Tab-separated table of C-alpha atoms in Angstrom:
chain	number	residue	atom	x	y	z
J	18	MET	CA	138.457	91.482	93.454
J	19	THR	CA	138.870	87.728	93.998
J	20	VAL	CA	142.556	87.192	94.715
J	21	GLU	CA	143.928	89.653	97.252
J	22	GLN	CA	143.291	89.596	100.987
J	23	LYS	CA	141.446	86.294	100.960
J	24	ASP	CA	142.165	85.800	104.642
J	25	HIS	CA	140.594	89.033	105.893
J	26	ILE	CA	137.388	88.384	107.830
J	27	TYR	CA	134.935	91.227	107.484
J	28	THR	CA	133.199	92.100	110.767
J	29	PHE	CA	129.657	93.080	111.686
J	30	GLN	CA	130.822	96.679	112.235
J	31	GLU	CA	132.367	96.894	108.772
J	32	GLY	CA	129.069	95.621	107.406
J	33	LEU	CA	127.131	98.279	109.308
J	34	LYS	CA	129.391	101.010	107.961
J	35	ASP	CA	129.100	99.784	104.371
J	36	GLY	CA	125.331	99.697	104.844
J	37	ILE	CA	125.006	103.410	105.677
J	38	PRO	CA	125.031	104.780	102.118
J	39	ILE	CA	122.596	102.067	101.062
J	40	GLY	CA	120.253	102.906	103.929
J	41	LEU	CA	120.348	106.612	103.088
J	42	GLY	CA	119.589	105.922	99.447
J	43	TYR	CA	116.741	103.623	100.463
J	44	LEU	CA	115.126	106.343	102.583
J	45	SER	CA	114.198	108.393	99.551
J	46	VAL	CA	113.007	105.468	97.444
J	47	SER	CA	110.948	103.857	100.208
J	48	PHE	CA	109.593	107.277	101.159
J	49	THR	CA	108.223	107.538	97.633
J	50	PHE	CA	106.848	104.017	97.866
J	51	GLY	CA	105.081	104.785	101.140
J	52	MET	CA	103.552	107.953	99.710
J	53	MET	CA	102.425	106.199	96.559
J	54	ALA	CA	100.924	103.227	98.398
J	55	VAL	CA	98.799	105.467	100.596
J	56	ALA	CA	97.885	107.692	97.670
J	57	MET	CA	96.605	104.591	95.856
J	58	GLY	CA	94.418	103.704	98.810
J	59	LEU	CA	96.442	101.201	100.857
J	60	PRO	CA	96.498	101.580	104.649
J	61	VAL	CA	99.779	102.669	106.249
J	62	TRP	CA	100.343	99.290	107.926
J	63	ALA	CA	100.022	97.501	104.580
J	64	ALA	CA	102.638	99.738	102.947
J	65	VAL	CA	105.052	99.103	105.812
J	66	LEU	CA	104.299	95.376	105.861
J	67	ILE	CA	105.031	95.143	102.126
J	68	SER	CA	108.387	96.872	102.605
J	69	MET	CA	109.311	94.718	105.597
J	70	THR	CA	108.518	91.455	103.820
J	71	ASN	CA	109.622	92.219	100.251
J	72	LEU	CA	112.649	94.514	100.459
J	73	THR	CA	112.703	95.261	96.734
J	74	SER	CA	111.860	98.486	94.964
J	75	ALA	CA	110.686	97.630	91.444
J	76	GLY	CA	108.674	94.627	92.591
J	77	GLN	CA	106.863	96.592	95.275
J	78	PHE	CA	105.994	99.486	92.974
J	79	ALA	CA	104.712	97.063	90.359
J	80	GLY	CA	102.650	95.196	92.951
J	81	LEU	CA	100.688	98.264	94.090
J	82	PRO	CA	98.299	98.624	91.132
J	83	LEU	CA	97.739	94.859	91.126
J	84	ILE	CA	96.570	94.929	94.750
J	85	VAL	CA	94.424	98.000	94.259
J	86	THR	CA	92.687	96.677	91.149
J	87	GLY	CA	92.264	93.211	92.648
J	88	ALA	CA	94.286	91.440	89.934
J	89	PRO	CA	94.462	87.612	89.930
J	90	TYR	CA	97.042	86.179	92.347
J	91	LEU	CA	98.723	84.379	89.459
J	92	GLU	CA	99.339	87.702	87.734
J	93	MET	CA	100.863	89.046	90.931
J	94	ALA	CA	103.123	85.991	91.211
J	95	LEU	CA	104.261	86.188	87.558
J	96	THR	CA	104.868	89.931	87.724
J	97	GLN	CA	107.050	89.519	90.798
J	98	LEU	CA	108.864	86.587	89.206
J	99	ILE	CA	109.740	88.513	86.039
J	100	ILE	CA	110.723	91.742	87.754
J	101	ASN	CA	112.772	89.990	90.421
J	102	LEU	CA	114.371	87.261	88.327
J	103	ARG	CA	117.623	89.199	88.319
J	104	TYR	CA	117.932	88.352	92.012
J	105	ALA	CA	118.340	84.698	91.045
J	106	LEU	CA	121.453	85.673	89.085
J	107	MET	CA	122.690	87.777	91.981
J	108	SER	CA	122.062	85.023	94.536
J	109	PHE	CA	123.870	82.564	92.276
J	110	SER	CA	126.840	84.935	92.167
J	111	LEU	CA	126.629	85.663	95.899
J	112	SER	CA	126.601	81.924	96.660
J	113	GLN	CA	130.224	81.852	95.473
J	114	LYS	CA	131.177	84.903	97.492
J	115	LEU	CA	130.102	83.644	100.922
J	116	GLU	CA	132.498	81.819	103.241
J	117	GLN	CA	132.184	78.051	102.894
J	118	LYS	CA	131.373	77.643	106.584
J	119	ILE	CA	128.123	79.605	106.262
J	120	ASN	CA	125.473	76.873	106.475
J	121	ARG	CA	122.258	76.449	104.526
J	122	TRP	CA	120.008	78.081	107.119
J	123	GLN	CA	122.277	81.097	107.303
J	124	ARG	CA	122.261	81.284	103.506
J	125	CYS	CA	118.468	81.275	103.595
J	126	MET	CA	118.596	84.235	105.986
J	127	ILE	CA	121.074	86.180	103.866
J	128	ALA	CA	118.913	85.520	100.788
J	129	PHE	CA	116.130	87.638	102.263
J	130	GLY	CA	118.393	90.708	102.261
J	131	ASN	CA	120.002	90.166	98.859
J	132	THR	CA	118.938	93.426	97.214
J	133	ASP	CA	120.689	95.007	94.222
J	134	GLU	CA	122.728	97.290	96.447
J	135	ILE	CA	123.586	94.796	99.165
J	136	PHE	CA	124.649	92.313	96.512
J	137	ALA	CA	126.744	95.007	94.857
J	138	VAL	CA	128.614	95.928	98.015
J	139	ALA	CA	129.126	92.315	99.125
J	140	THR	CA	130.557	91.215	95.771
J	141	GLY	CA	132.722	94.333	95.674
J	142	LYS	CA	134.706	93.124	98.720
J	143	ASN	CA	137.977	91.262	98.333
J	144	GLY	CA	137.865	87.532	98.999
J	145	TYR	CA	134.974	85.919	100.852
J	146	VAL	CA	132.438	87.622	103.125
J	147	SER	CA	131.347	86.320	106.530
J	148	MET	CA	127.892	85.827	108.041
J	149	ALA	CA	128.554	88.638	110.554
J	150	TYR	CA	129.457	91.046	107.764
J	151	MET	CA	126.323	90.195	105.785
J	152	LEU	CA	124.097	90.700	108.838
J	153	GLY	CA	125.727	94.086	109.474
J	154	LEU	CA	125.403	95.040	105.830
J	155	ILE	CA	121.685	94.199	105.713
J	156	THR	CA	120.741	95.898	109.019
J	157	ILE	CA	120.807	99.618	108.158
J	158	PRO	CA	119.308	99.283	104.669
J	159	TYR	CA	116.470	97.189	106.170
J	160	ILE	CA	115.759	99.804	108.828
J	161	GLY	CA	116.033	102.575	106.214
J	162	TRP	CA	113.664	100.765	103.865
J	163	ALA	CA	111.019	100.100	106.524
J	164	SER	CA	111.192	103.481	108.257
J	165	GLY	CA	111.318	105.398	104.963
J	166	THR	CA	108.125	103.645	103.900
J	167	PHE	CA	106.476	104.483	107.206
J	168	ILE	CA	107.492	108.140	107.101
J	169	GLY	CA	106.428	108.473	103.476
J	170	ALA	CA	103.098	106.821	104.189
J	171	VAL	CA	102.353	108.919	107.271
J	172	ALA	CA	103.635	112.342	106.302
J	173	SER	CA	104.269	112.896	102.635
J	174	GLU	CA	105.446	116.461	103.185
J	175	LEU	CA	108.143	115.701	105.756
J	176	LEU	CA	111.299	115.792	103.629
J	177	PRO	CA	111.571	118.834	101.369
J	178	GLU	CA	111.260	117.809	97.723
J	179	ILE	CA	114.727	119.122	96.884
J	180	VAL	CA	116.376	116.855	99.498
J	181	ARG	CA	114.469	113.782	98.338
J	182	SER	CA	115.426	114.537	94.772
J	183	ALA	CA	119.131	114.841	95.632
J	184	LEU	CA	119.091	111.584	97.639
J	185	GLY	CA	117.862	109.817	94.527
J	186	ILE	CA	121.372	109.801	93.074
J	187	ALA	CA	123.028	108.213	96.156
J	188	ILE	CA	122.584	104.675	94.933
J	189	TYR	CA	124.136	105.377	91.543
J	190	GLY	CA	127.080	107.155	93.129
J	191	MET	CA	127.634	104.032	95.153
J	192	PHE	CA	127.397	101.753	92.131
J	193	LEU	CA	130.015	103.847	90.344
J	194	ALA	CA	132.314	103.753	93.379
J	195	ILE	CA	132.091	99.949	93.206
J	196	ILE	CA	132.670	99.391	89.495
J	197	ILE	CA	135.017	102.197	88.441
J	198	PRO	CA	138.129	101.389	90.556
J	199	PRO	CA	138.381	97.768	89.273
J	200	ALA	CA	137.655	98.995	85.731
J	201	LYS	CA	140.567	101.395	86.037
J	202	HIS	CA	142.962	98.514	86.691
J	203	ASN	CA	141.432	95.877	84.461
J	204	ARG	CA	140.730	96.434	80.750
J	205	ALA	CA	138.463	93.406	80.468
J	206	VAL	CA	136.233	94.641	83.298
J	207	LEU	CA	136.054	98.071	81.661
J	208	LYS	CA	134.978	96.554	78.338
J	209	ILE	CA	132.293	94.414	79.975
J	210	ILE	CA	130.881	97.432	81.824
J	211	LEU	CA	130.826	99.568	78.668
J	212	LEU	CA	129.159	96.770	76.707
J	213	SER	CA	126.493	96.301	79.366
J	214	VAL	CA	125.863	100.048	79.576
J	215	ALA	CA	125.578	100.256	75.776
J	216	ILE	CA	123.007	97.438	75.622
J	217	SER	CA	121.067	99.010	78.488
J	218	CYS	CA	120.965	102.392	76.725
J	219	ILE	CA	119.895	100.795	73.425
J	220	PHE	CA	116.955	99.128	75.174
J	221	HIS	CA	116.010	102.397	76.815
J	222	TYR	CA	116.197	104.750	73.856
J	223	PHE	CA	115.146	102.658	70.835
J	224	PRO	CA	111.476	102.234	69.886
J	225	VAL	CA	109.992	98.745	70.335
J	226	LEU	CA	112.982	97.728	72.503
J	227	ASN	CA	111.958	100.294	75.104
J	228	GLN	CA	108.753	98.315	75.651
J	229	VAL	CA	110.758	95.563	77.382
J	230	SER	CA	110.373	95.736	81.166
J	231	SER	CA	113.357	97.087	83.095
J	232	GLY	CA	113.759	93.828	85.008
J	233	PHE	CA	114.213	91.914	81.760
J	234	VAL	CA	116.558	94.531	80.307
J	235	ILE	CA	118.916	94.110	83.256
J	236	ILE	CA	118.861	90.325	82.852
J	237	ILE	CA	119.597	90.604	79.114
J	238	CYS	CA	122.471	93.080	79.632
J	239	THR	CA	123.961	90.987	82.407
J	240	LEU	CA	123.787	87.698	80.546
J	241	LEU	CA	125.135	89.063	77.241
J	242	ALA	CA	127.975	91.096	78.736
J	243	SER	CA	129.099	88.489	81.285
J	244	LEU	CA	128.885	85.629	78.760
J	245	LEU	CA	130.998	87.605	76.325
J	246	GLY	CA	133.437	88.369	79.130
J	247	ALA	CA	133.675	84.696	80.077
J	248	LEU	CA	134.220	83.713	76.423
J	249	CYS	CA	136.724	86.415	75.414
J	250	TYR	CA	138.532	87.043	78.689
J	251	PRO	CA	138.544	83.906	80.857
J	252	ILE	CA	139.401	84.592	84.439
J	253	GLU	CA	143.217	84.049	84.501
J	254	GLU	CA	143.588	86.530	81.685
J	255	ALA	CA	141.367	88.991	83.547
J	256	LYS	CA	143.497	88.653	86.656
J	257	GLU	CA	146.759	89.006	84.724
J	258	ASN	CA	145.548	92.286	83.351
J	259	GLY	CA	144.395	93.383	86.787
E	4	MET	CA	90.471	94.885	99.733
E	5	GLY	CA	90.302	93.783	103.405
E	6	ASN	CA	91.750	90.332	104.037
E	7	HIS	CA	92.892	90.051	100.447
E	8	ILE	CA	95.709	92.469	101.202
E	9	TYR	CA	97.365	89.867	103.413
E	10	LEU	CA	97.148	87.275	100.667
E	11	TYR	CA	98.561	89.653	98.035
E	12	ILE	CA	101.430	90.606	100.314
E	13	PHE	CA	102.070	86.935	101.043
E	14	VAL	CA	102.254	86.099	97.313
E	15	MET	CA	104.529	89.083	96.597
E	16	ALA	CA	106.878	88.323	99.459
E	17	GLY	CA	106.863	84.580	98.813
E	18	VAL	CA	107.805	84.798	95.137
E	19	THR	CA	110.422	87.478	95.764
E	20	TYR	CA	111.997	85.433	98.552
E	21	LEU	CA	112.067	82.148	96.638
E	22	VAL	CA	113.781	83.789	93.666
E	23	ARG	CA	116.509	85.012	96.008
E	24	MET	CA	116.737	81.993	98.258
E	25	LEU	CA	116.825	78.985	95.911
E	26	PRO	CA	120.132	79.739	94.130
E	27	LEU	CA	121.833	80.531	97.442
E	28	ALA	CA	120.566	77.345	99.093
E	29	ILE	CA	121.340	75.148	96.071
E	30	PHE	CA	124.832	76.303	95.111
E	31	GLN	CA	126.649	75.895	98.402
E	32	LYS	CA	129.811	74.288	97.033
E	33	GLU	CA	132.461	76.237	95.225
E	34	ILE	CA	131.995	75.977	91.460
E	35	THR	CA	135.232	74.937	89.736
E	36	SER	CA	134.318	75.518	86.074
E	37	LYS	CA	136.577	78.247	84.646
E	38	PHE	CA	133.765	79.425	82.409
E	39	VAL	CA	131.242	79.790	85.234
E	40	GLN	CA	133.847	81.447	87.445
E	41	SER	CA	134.639	83.951	84.718
E	42	PHE	CA	130.948	84.576	84.107
E	43	LEU	CA	130.389	85.229	87.806
E	44	PHE	CA	133.472	87.433	87.977
E	45	TYR	CA	132.075	89.794	85.337
E	46	MET	CA	128.422	89.588	86.389
E	47	PRO	CA	128.368	92.232	89.145
E	48	TYR	CA	130.023	94.783	86.867
E	49	ALA	CA	127.557	94.082	84.068
E	50	VAL	CA	124.550	94.291	86.428
E	51	LEU	CA	125.637	97.537	88.050
E	52	GLY	CA	126.593	99.152	84.738
E	53	ALA	CA	123.191	98.333	83.272
E	54	MET	CA	121.361	99.512	86.382
E	55	THR	CA	123.261	102.792	86.526
E	56	PHE	CA	122.911	103.820	82.887
E	57	PRO	CA	120.721	105.359	81.679
E	58	ALA	CA	118.699	105.379	84.948
E	59	VAL	CA	121.103	107.810	86.635
E	60	PHE	CA	120.117	110.590	84.197
E	61	THR	CA	116.608	110.656	85.653
E	62	ALA	CA	117.551	109.949	89.274
E	63	THR	CA	116.990	113.545	90.409
E	64	ALA	CA	114.467	116.260	89.571
E	65	SER	CA	116.491	117.634	86.653
E	66	ILE	CA	118.974	116.227	84.145
E	67	TRP	CA	121.499	118.934	85.095
E	68	SER	CA	121.709	118.057	88.758
E	69	ALA	CA	121.919	114.381	87.779
E	70	LEU	CA	124.764	115.092	85.326
E	71	ALA	CA	126.650	117.174	87.888
E	72	GLY	CA	126.269	114.454	90.519
E	73	LEU	CA	127.322	111.833	87.973
E	74	VAL	CA	130.496	113.708	87.003
E	75	VAL	CA	131.499	114.169	90.646
E	76	ALA	CA	130.803	110.494	91.366
E	77	ILE	CA	132.942	109.380	88.405
E	78	LEU	CA	135.843	111.674	89.348
E	79	LEU	CA	135.849	110.543	92.987
E	80	SER	CA	135.502	106.885	91.977
E	81	LEU	CA	138.532	107.237	89.700
E	82	ARG	CA	140.428	108.447	92.769
E	83	GLU	CA	139.130	105.312	94.550
E	84	LYS	CA	137.267	107.095	97.341
E	85	ASP	CA	135.010	104.904	99.507
E	86	LEU	CA	131.312	104.294	98.823
E	87	LEU	CA	129.879	106.663	101.410
E	88	THR	CA	132.089	109.556	100.273
E	89	VAL	CA	131.190	109.098	96.618
E	90	ALA	CA	127.474	108.665	97.305
E	91	MET	CA	127.243	111.687	99.595
E	92	ALA	CA	129.336	113.913	97.342
E	93	ALA	CA	127.065	113.037	94.416
E	94	CYS	CA	123.966	113.881	96.496
E	95	PHE	CA	125.458	117.116	97.750
E	96	THR	CA	126.432	118.195	94.227
E	97	ALA	CA	122.970	117.392	92.915
E	98	PHE	CA	121.442	119.318	95.803
E	99	LEU	CA	123.650	122.374	95.139
E	100	VAL	CA	122.813	122.401	91.433
E	101	GLU	CA	119.082	122.153	92.093
E	102	TRP	CA	119.293	124.846	94.732
E	103	MET	CA	121.167	127.157	92.313
E	104	MET	CA	118.649	126.458	89.564
E	105	ARG	CA	115.798	127.501	91.851
E	106	PHE	CA	117.703	130.537	92.971
E	107	MET	CA	118.225	131.612	89.368
E	108	GLN	CA	114.539	131.125	88.607
E	109	VAL	CA	113.660	133.474	91.439
E	110	LEU	CA	115.922	136.159	90.008
């Protein structure tokens, strides 16, 4: 993942292509968001504006009841901070994945589109990624996210339920396609994934622990598993195995 | 709600953006620490593993279509197929299973 093909420069077109499955997956999620926002009493334009400015699923869903009930702004800010804190980890990781020549302003642009899925695909590439590739990668998911919200908000009956349901698994299929091939070649990576999955399942299925918000659970799993990986299998060892 | 909606959306978007932007703007240089490099090497795998399980089991309308889609996705990933192929095959499998389940209910 970090050694081979360091000199390949990923193009805008490659980014666009990699963005297609993300965009398709986003359609169904943002469709649901649009429907829910309108059902809770928000105007269509507000639902679309939220999607176009936030570009995050969990945070947007969590924000809806706060807007509708007129919660304090501080509560809104804290809720978004907690749910989205994982992005700080992802941006930190992505900062090491971008070509050195990408300047600060460009980094600030890329940051806006650093969603779970875009981060996942970008870090799954070999070597460094270029500005052009990142722009391509963000384009289709952004359009999918905004238009899905609009369609969901305007016409909740447009996509048959069975199609929406099936599209729900797209994102996970993509995640697996990213993590399984490296895990096949690298024992350490496999162990870290299994550990993270185990912690995640424990938090989901055990009483008391399942009260922890999903945003926090992902942060806990990530920190524990990656720290253990860094301690037990420092990077040269990981590469030797790979 | 009225004008307050704008303010709520501004707060939501602002916090979400800052969380994403600050680390990217701050850590521009390559980090040389072996420990941090190793941590960052494993991080994406840990994040994606935790986000996929157990959420994938409830990603579709029924556990059976989710399981079928999951199995197909794992098999194709082991054969190192590209993202779009794996994602679409998982969706198509889930769709088929749900369609068959409805069909059987009708009978």
